[in-house]
Amino acid sequence: MAISLSKGQRIDLTKTNPGLTKAIIGLGWDTNKYSGGHSFDLDASAFLLHADNKAKGIEDFIFYNNLVGGNGSVQHTGDNRTGDGDGDDEQIKVDFSKIPAHIHRIGIAVTIHDAASRNQNFGQVSNAFVRLFDEVTNQEILRYDLGEDFSIETAVVICELYRDSQGQEWKFQAVGSGFQGGLQALCKNYGLDAE
């Protein structure tokens, strides 16, 4: 039975799930029907963060144009441009055994592609969730439903995975923090220039 988290909650991932080395982070959402005339294209991304909580370059930024990073430890499974259907819309695979030692935290975010020109924001998105499951056993470990807390934001940091103080075990935090300015604002937050 998966643990259901609320915003701000943290749980031990690898300590309470011995043997968990390969996890899949599934992200899903629905878009409200509205008369803007443009379809929604939401994009998942992962930021591999060093001790200063910043990414250092493209190898630390995994998204639809850079599907693998961190020595192959983090992999985006590909862009879903419509969000149609049930289940996960996009997935990010994490192999804890391969994450470089200098990576302390992984931020998982979702942004709306071309949000400004399409006049779109997370106020028009519903049923957004993240779930984490074991790639080997297919067992869902946790789930975090975002709720309808957003209005004008165009990017949301959904969750973060981070090492414990000894650097041996990984934990999960449900973040749910919104940003205006889409992917550029998010990249700036994590120390990257998205130009």
PDB file of C-alpha atoms in Angstrom:
ATOM      1  CA  MET A   1       0.000   0.000   0.000  1.00  0.00           C
ATOM      2  CA  ALA A   2       1.509   3.299  -1.098  1.00  0.00           C
ATOM      3  CA  ILE A   3       1.992   6.112   1.402  1.00  0.00           C
ATOM      4  CA  SER A   4      -0.014   9.221   0.536  1.00  0.00           C
ATOM      5  CA  LEU A   5       1.900  12.411   1.323  1.00  0.00           C
ATOM      6  CA  SER A   6       0.821  15.989   1.811  1.00  0.00           C
ATOM      7  CA  LYS A   7       2.809  19.129   1.031  1.00  0.00           C
ATOM      8  CA  GLY A   8       6.006  19.434   3.073  1.00  0.00           C
ATOM      9  CA  GLN A   9       6.033  15.824   4.271  1.00  0.00           C
ATOM     10  CA  ARG A  10       9.275  13.851   4.133  1.00  0.00           C
ATOM     11  CA  ILE A  11       9.850  10.115   4.258  1.00  0.00           C
ATOM     12  CA  ASP A  12      12.784   7.735   4.188  1.00  0.00           C
ATOM     13  CA  LEU A  13      12.937   6.053   0.814  1.00  0.00           C
ATOM     14  CA  THR A  14      15.827   3.623   0.734  1.00  0.00           C
ATOM     15  CA  LYS A  15      16.027   2.927   4.480  1.00  0.00           C
ATOM     16  CA  THR A  16      12.386   1.849   4.766  1.00  0.00           C
ATOM     17  CA  ASN A  17      12.509   0.048   1.396  1.00  0.00           C
ATOM     18  CA  PRO A  18      15.665  -2.080   1.554  1.00  0.00           C
ATOM     19  CA  GLY A  19      16.730  -3.230  -1.878  1.00  0.00           C
ATOM     20  CA  LEU A  20      15.236  -0.202  -3.630  1.00  0.00           C
ATOM     21  CA  THR A  21      17.873   0.836  -6.143  1.00  0.00           C
ATOM     22  CA  LYS A  22      15.827   1.580  -9.256  1.00  0.00           C
ATOM     23  CA  ALA A  23      12.801   3.818  -8.866  1.00  0.00           C
ATOM     24  CA  ILE A  24      10.436   5.332 -11.405  1.00  0.00           C
ATOM     25  CA  ILE A  25       8.898   8.704 -10.702  1.00  0.00           C
ATOM     26  CA  GLY A  26       5.595   8.946 -12.532  1.00  0.00           C
ATOM     27  CA  LEU A  27       4.011  12.358 -13.049  1.00  0.00           C
ATOM     28  CA  GLY A  28       0.464  12.916 -14.234  1.00  0.00           C
ATOM     29  CA  TRP A  29      -2.074  15.686 -14.726  1.00  0.00           C
ATOM     30  CA  ASP A  30      -5.302  16.682 -16.417  1.00  0.00           C
ATOM     31  CA  THR A  31      -5.975  20.001 -18.083  1.00  0.00           C
ATOM     32  CA  ASN A  32      -9.254  21.841 -17.712  1.00  0.00           C
ATOM     33  CA  LYS A  33     -11.067  22.502 -20.947  1.00  0.00           C
ATOM     34  CA  TYR A  34     -11.078  26.179 -21.778  1.00  0.00           C
ATOM     35  CA  SER A  35     -11.435  28.360 -24.836  1.00  0.00           C
ATOM     36  CA  GLY A  36      -7.814  29.441 -25.318  1.00  0.00           C
ATOM     37  CA  GLY A  37      -7.470  27.407 -28.469  1.00  0.00           C
ATOM     38  CA  HIS A  38      -4.082  25.899 -27.589  1.00  0.00           C
ATOM     39  CA  SER A  39      -3.389  22.422 -26.283  1.00  0.00           C
ATOM     40  CA  PHE A  40      -1.380  22.042 -23.094  1.00  0.00           C
ATOM     41  CA  ASP A  41       2.125  20.594 -23.197  1.00  0.00           C
ATOM     42  CA  LEU A  42       3.412  19.938 -19.702  1.00  0.00           C
ATOM     43  CA  ASP A  43       7.009  18.838 -19.279  1.00  0.00           C
ATOM     44  CA  ALA A  44       8.695  16.985 -16.425  1.00  0.00           C
ATOM     45  CA  SER A  45      12.328  17.712 -15.627  1.00  0.00           C
ATOM     46  CA  ALA A  46      14.936  16.753 -13.050  1.00  0.00           C
ATOM     47  CA  PHE A  47      17.691  18.929 -11.611  1.00  0.00           C
ATOM     48  CA  LEU A  48      20.733  17.181 -10.128  1.00  0.00           C
ATOM     49  CA  LEU A  49      21.942  19.419  -7.335  1.00  0.00           C
ATOM     50  CA  HIS A  50      25.384  19.678  -5.763  1.00  0.00           C
ATOM     51  CA  ALA A  51      26.128  20.465  -2.092  1.00  0.00           C
ATOM     52  CA  ASP A  52      25.192  24.145  -2.650  1.00  0.00           C
ATOM     53  CA  ASN A  53      21.738  23.066  -3.956  1.00  0.00           C
ATOM     54  CA  LYS A  54      22.656  24.238  -7.464  1.00  0.00           C
ATOM     55  CA  ALA A  55      23.001  22.435 -10.776  1.00  0.00           C
ATOM     56  CA  LYS A  56      26.286  23.149 -12.587  1.00  0.00           C
ATOM     57  CA  GLY A  57      25.537  22.479 -16.251  1.00  0.00           C
ATOM     58  CA  ILE A  58      23.484  20.641 -18.846  1.00  0.00           C
ATOM     59  CA  GLU A  59      24.585  17.249 -17.459  1.00  0.00           C
ATOM     60  CA  ASP A  60      22.701  18.165 -14.249  1.00  0.00           C
ATOM     61  CA  PHE A  61      19.471  19.064 -16.086  1.00  0.00           C
ATOM     62  CA  ILE A  62      17.365  16.194 -17.425  1.00  0.00           C
ATOM     63  CA  PHE A  63      14.405  17.141 -19.645  1.00  0.00           C
ATOM     64  CA  TYR A  64      12.905  16.417 -23.087  1.00  0.00           C
ATOM     65  CA  ASN A  65      16.029  17.699 -24.917  1.00  0.00           C
ATOM     66  CA  ASN A  66      18.541  15.988 -22.601  1.00  0.00           C
ATOM     67  CA  LEU A  67      17.054  12.652 -21.573  1.00  0.00           C
ATOM     68  CA  VAL A  68      19.920  11.207 -19.503  1.00  0.00           C
ATOM     69  CA  GLY A  69      22.239  12.691 -16.882  1.00  0.00           C
ATOM     70  CA  GLY A  70      24.250  11.995 -13.760  1.00  0.00           C
ATOM     71  CA  ASN A  71      26.379   9.207 -15.302  1.00  0.00           C
ATOM     72  CA  GLY A  72      23.205   7.515 -16.535  1.00  0.00           C
ATOM     73  CA  SER A  73      21.612   7.518 -13.082  1.00  0.00           C
ATOM     74  CA  VAL A  74      18.627   9.681 -14.079  1.00  0.00           C
ATOM     75  CA  GLN A  75      16.672   9.118 -17.276  1.00  0.00           C
ATOM     76  CA  HIS A  76      13.623  10.887 -18.720  1.00  0.00           C
ATOM     77  CA  THR A  77      11.519   8.397 -20.697  1.00  0.00           C
ATOM     78  CA  GLY A  78      10.323  10.960 -23.256  1.00  0.00           C
ATOM     79  CA  ASP A  79       8.028  13.907 -23.890  1.00  0.00           C
ATOM     80  CA  ASN A  80       4.249  13.493 -23.800  1.00  0.00           C
ATOM     81  CA  ARG A  81       2.822  16.506 -25.625  1.00  0.00           C
ATOM     82  CA  THR A  82      -0.862  16.054 -24.783  1.00  0.00           C
ATOM     83  CA  GLY A  83      -1.315  14.589 -21.296  1.00  0.00           C
ATOM     84  CA  ASP A  84      -4.208  12.538 -22.636  1.00  0.00           C
ATOM     85  CA  GLY A  85      -5.248   9.313 -20.956  1.00  0.00           C
ATOM     86  CA  ASP A  86      -4.997   7.936 -17.454  1.00  0.00           C
ATOM     87  CA  GLY A  87      -1.897   7.080 -15.467  1.00  0.00           C
ATOM     88  CA  ASP A  88       1.535   8.654 -15.716  1.00  0.00           C
ATOM     89  CA  ASP A  89       1.950  11.301 -18.408  1.00  0.00           C
ATOM     90  CA  GLU A  90       5.750  11.395 -18.096  1.00  0.00           C
ATOM     91  CA  GLN A  91       8.253   9.318 -16.164  1.00  0.00           C
ATOM     92  CA  ILE A  92      11.752   9.815 -14.798  1.00  0.00           C
ATOM     93  CA  LYS A  93      13.830   6.777 -13.866  1.00  0.00           C
ATOM     94  CA  VAL A  94      16.352   6.995 -11.020  1.00  0.00           C
ATOM     95  CA  ASP A  95      19.069   4.443 -10.283  1.00  0.00           C
ATOM     96  CA  PHE A  96      20.248   5.273  -6.755  1.00  0.00           C
ATOM     97  CA  SER A  97      23.309   3.027  -7.117  1.00  0.00           C
ATOM     98  CA  LYS A  98      24.637   5.139 -10.025  1.00  0.00           C
ATOM     99  CA  ILE A  99      24.032   8.670  -8.715  1.00  0.00           C
ATOM    100  CA  PRO A 100      27.410  10.464  -8.536  1.00  0.00           C
ATOM    101  CA  ALA A 101      28.618  11.121  -4.984  1.00  0.00           C
ATOM    102  CA  HIS A 102      28.673  14.899  -5.569  1.00  0.00           C
ATOM    103  CA  ILE A 103      24.920  14.956  -6.232  1.00  0.00           C
ATOM    104  CA  HIS A 104      23.125  15.612  -2.940  1.00  0.00           C
ATOM    105  CA  ARG A 105      19.589  16.351  -4.088  1.00  0.00           C
ATOM    106  CA  ILE A 106      17.353  15.840  -7.117  1.00  0.00           C
ATOM    107  CA  GLY A 107      14.577  18.331  -7.793  1.00  0.00           C
ATOM    108  CA  ILE A 108      11.632  17.074  -9.861  1.00  0.00           C
ATOM    109  CA  ALA A 109       9.535  19.737 -11.557  1.00  0.00           C
ATOM    110  CA  VAL A 110       6.780  20.195 -14.112  1.00  0.00           C
ATOM    111  CA  THR A 111       6.540  23.225 -16.406  1.00  0.00           C
ATOM    112  CA  ILE A 112       4.016  24.370 -19.004  1.00  0.00           C
ATOM    113  CA  HIS A 113       5.642  24.683 -22.440  1.00  0.00           C
ATOM    114  CA  ASP A 114       5.107  28.126 -24.053  1.00  0.00           C
ATOM    115  CA  ALA A 115       2.845  29.095 -21.142  1.00  0.00           C
ATOM    116  CA  ALA A 116       3.167  32.849 -21.670  1.00  0.00           C
ATOM    117  CA  SER A 117       2.388  32.851 -25.401  1.00  0.00           C
ATOM    118  CA  ARG A 118      -0.474  30.393 -24.893  1.00  0.00           C
ATOM    119  CA  ASN A 119      -1.789  32.270 -21.824  1.00  0.00           C
ATOM    120  CA  GLN A 120      -1.714  29.086 -19.727  1.00  0.00           C
ATOM    121  CA  ASN A 121      -0.955  28.418 -16.060  1.00  0.00           C
ATOM    122  CA  PHE A 122      -1.323  25.775 -13.367  1.00  0.00           C
ATOM    123  CA  GLY A 123      -4.710  27.201 -12.393  1.00  0.00           C
ATOM    124  CA  GLN A 124      -5.935  25.380 -15.537  1.00  0.00           C
ATOM    125  CA  VAL A 125      -4.336  22.073 -14.503  1.00  0.00           C
ATOM    126  CA  SER A 126      -6.073  19.595 -12.220  1.00  0.00           C
ATOM    127  CA  ASN A 127      -5.425  16.189 -10.661  1.00  0.00           C
ATOM    128  CA  ALA A 128      -1.650  16.660 -10.806  1.00  0.00           C
ATOM    129  CA  PHE A 129       0.269  13.979  -8.955  1.00  0.00           C
ATOM    130  CA  VAL A 130       3.637  12.363  -8.501  1.00  0.00           C
ATOM    131  CA  ARG A 131       4.112   8.751  -7.549  1.00  0.00           C
ATOM    132  CA  LEU A 132       7.251   6.771  -6.951  1.00  0.00           C
ATOM    133  CA  PHE A 133       7.442   3.047  -7.533  1.00  0.00           C
ATOM    134  CA  ASP A 134      10.073   0.326  -7.546  1.00  0.00           C
ATOM    135  CA  GLU A 135      11.079  -0.410 -11.154  1.00  0.00           C
ATOM    136  CA  VAL A 136      11.941  -4.020 -10.299  1.00  0.00           C
ATOM    137  CA  THR A 137       8.829  -5.027  -8.307  1.00  0.00           C
ATOM    138  CA  ASN A 138       6.456  -2.430  -9.848  1.00  0.00           C
ATOM    139  CA  GLN A 139       5.218  -1.726  -6.309  1.00  0.00           C
ATOM    140  CA  GLU A 140       4.075   1.849  -5.680  1.00  0.00           C
ATOM    141  CA  ILE A 141       5.832   3.251  -2.608  1.00  0.00           C
ATOM    142  CA  LEU A 142       4.389   6.744  -2.335  1.00  0.00           C
ATOM    143  CA  ARG A 143       2.058   9.218  -3.948  1.00  0.00           C
ATOM    144  CA  TYR A 144       1.632  12.967  -3.597  1.00  0.00           C
ATOM    145  CA  ASP A 145      -1.441  14.695  -5.050  1.00  0.00           C
ATOM    146  CA  LEU A 146      -0.772  18.379  -5.596  1.00  0.00           C
ATOM    147  CA  GLY A 147      -4.282  19.695  -5.068  1.00  0.00           C
ATOM    148  CA  GLU A 148      -5.537  22.937  -6.585  1.00  0.00           C
ATOM    149  CA  ASP A 149      -3.197  25.371  -4.821  1.00  0.00           C
ATOM    150  CA  PHE A 150      -1.985  27.119  -7.943  1.00  0.00           C
ATOM    151  CA  SER A 151      -3.343  29.923 -10.105  1.00  0.00           C
ATOM    152  CA  ILE A 152      -0.828  32.002 -12.077  1.00  0.00           C
ATOM    153  CA  GLU A 153       2.215  29.729 -11.725  1.00  0.00           C
ATOM    154  CA  THR A 154       3.739  28.198 -14.863  1.00  0.00           C
ATOM    155  CA  ALA A 155       6.273  25.894 -13.162  1.00  0.00           C
ATOM    156  CA  VAL A 156       6.020  23.716 -10.040  1.00  0.00           C
ATOM    157  CA  VAL A 157       8.736  21.929  -8.095  1.00  0.00           C
ATOM    158  CA  ILE A 158       6.754  18.822  -7.192  1.00  0.00           C
ATOM    159  CA  CYS A 159       9.211  16.914  -5.043  1.00  0.00           C
ATOM    160  CA  GLU A 160      12.838  16.461  -4.127  1.00  0.00           C
ATOM    161  CA  LEU A 161      14.907  13.366  -3.442  1.00  0.00           C
ATOM    162  CA  TYR A 162      17.832  14.005  -1.118  1.00  0.00           C
ATOM    163  CA  ARG A 163      20.595  12.173   0.697  1.00  0.00           C
ATOM    164  CA  ASP A 164      20.506  11.826   4.487  1.00  0.00           C
ATOM    165  CA  SER A 165      23.211  13.546   6.562  1.00  0.00           C
ATOM    166  CA  GLN A 166      25.557  10.551   6.191  1.00  0.00           C
ATOM    167  CA  GLY A 167      24.988  10.473   2.422  1.00  0.00           C
ATOM    168  CA  GLN A 168      24.061   6.784   2.483  1.00  0.00           C
ATOM    169  CA  GLU A 169      20.257   6.747   2.290  1.00  0.00           C
ATOM    170  CA  TRP A 170      17.800   8.694   0.127  1.00  0.00           C
ATOM    171  CA  LYS A 171      14.707  10.522   1.360  1.00  0.00           C
ATOM    172  CA  PHE A 172      11.702  12.023  -0.428  1.00  0.00           C
ATOM    173  CA  GLN A 173      10.068  15.391   0.242  1.00  0.00           C
ATOM    174  CA  ALA A 174       6.720  16.524  -1.185  1.00  0.00           C
ATOM    175  CA  VAL A 175       7.450  20.156  -2.123  1.00  0.00           C
ATOM    176  CA  GLY A 176       4.612  21.633  -4.226  1.00  0.00           C
ATOM    177  CA  SER A 177       6.272  25.025  -4.735  1.00  0.00           C
ATOM    178  CA  GLY A 178       5.077  27.150  -7.658  1.00  0.00           C
ATOM    179  CA  PHE A 179       6.982  29.652  -9.813  1.00  0.00           C
ATOM    180  CA  GLN A 180       6.031  32.258 -12.362  1.00  0.00           C
ATOM    181  CA  GLY A 181       8.264  32.482 -15.428  1.00  0.00           C
ATOM    182  CA  GLY A 182       8.167  28.810 -16.418  1.00  0.00           C
ATOM    183  CA  LEU A 183      11.290  26.815 -17.128  1.00  0.00           C
ATOM    184  CA  GLN A 184      13.553  29.893 -17.129  1.00  0.00           C
ATOM    185  CA  ALA A 185      12.547  30.817 -13.566  1.00  0.00           C
ATOM    186  CA  LEU A 186      13.017  27.229 -12.485  1.00  0.00           C
ATOM    187  CA  CYS A 187      16.476  26.970 -14.058  1.00  0.00           C
ATOM    188  CA  LYS A 188      17.504  30.231 -12.397  1.00  0.00           C
ATOM    189  CA  ASN A 189      16.284  28.911  -9.036  1.00  0.00           C
ATOM    190  CA  TYR A 190      18.553  25.887  -9.481  1.00  0.00           C
ATOM    191  CA  GLY A 191      21.582  27.879 -10.704  1.00  0.00           C
ATOM    192  CA  LEU A 192      21.280  27.405 -14.477  1.00  0.00           C
ATOM    193  CA  ASP A 193      20.888  29.890 -17.321  1.00  0.00           C
ATOM    194  CA  ALA A 194      18.060  28.703 -19.576  1.00  0.00           C
ATOM    195  CA  GLU A 195      18.734  31.138 -22.425  1.00  0.00           C
TER     196      GLU A 195
END
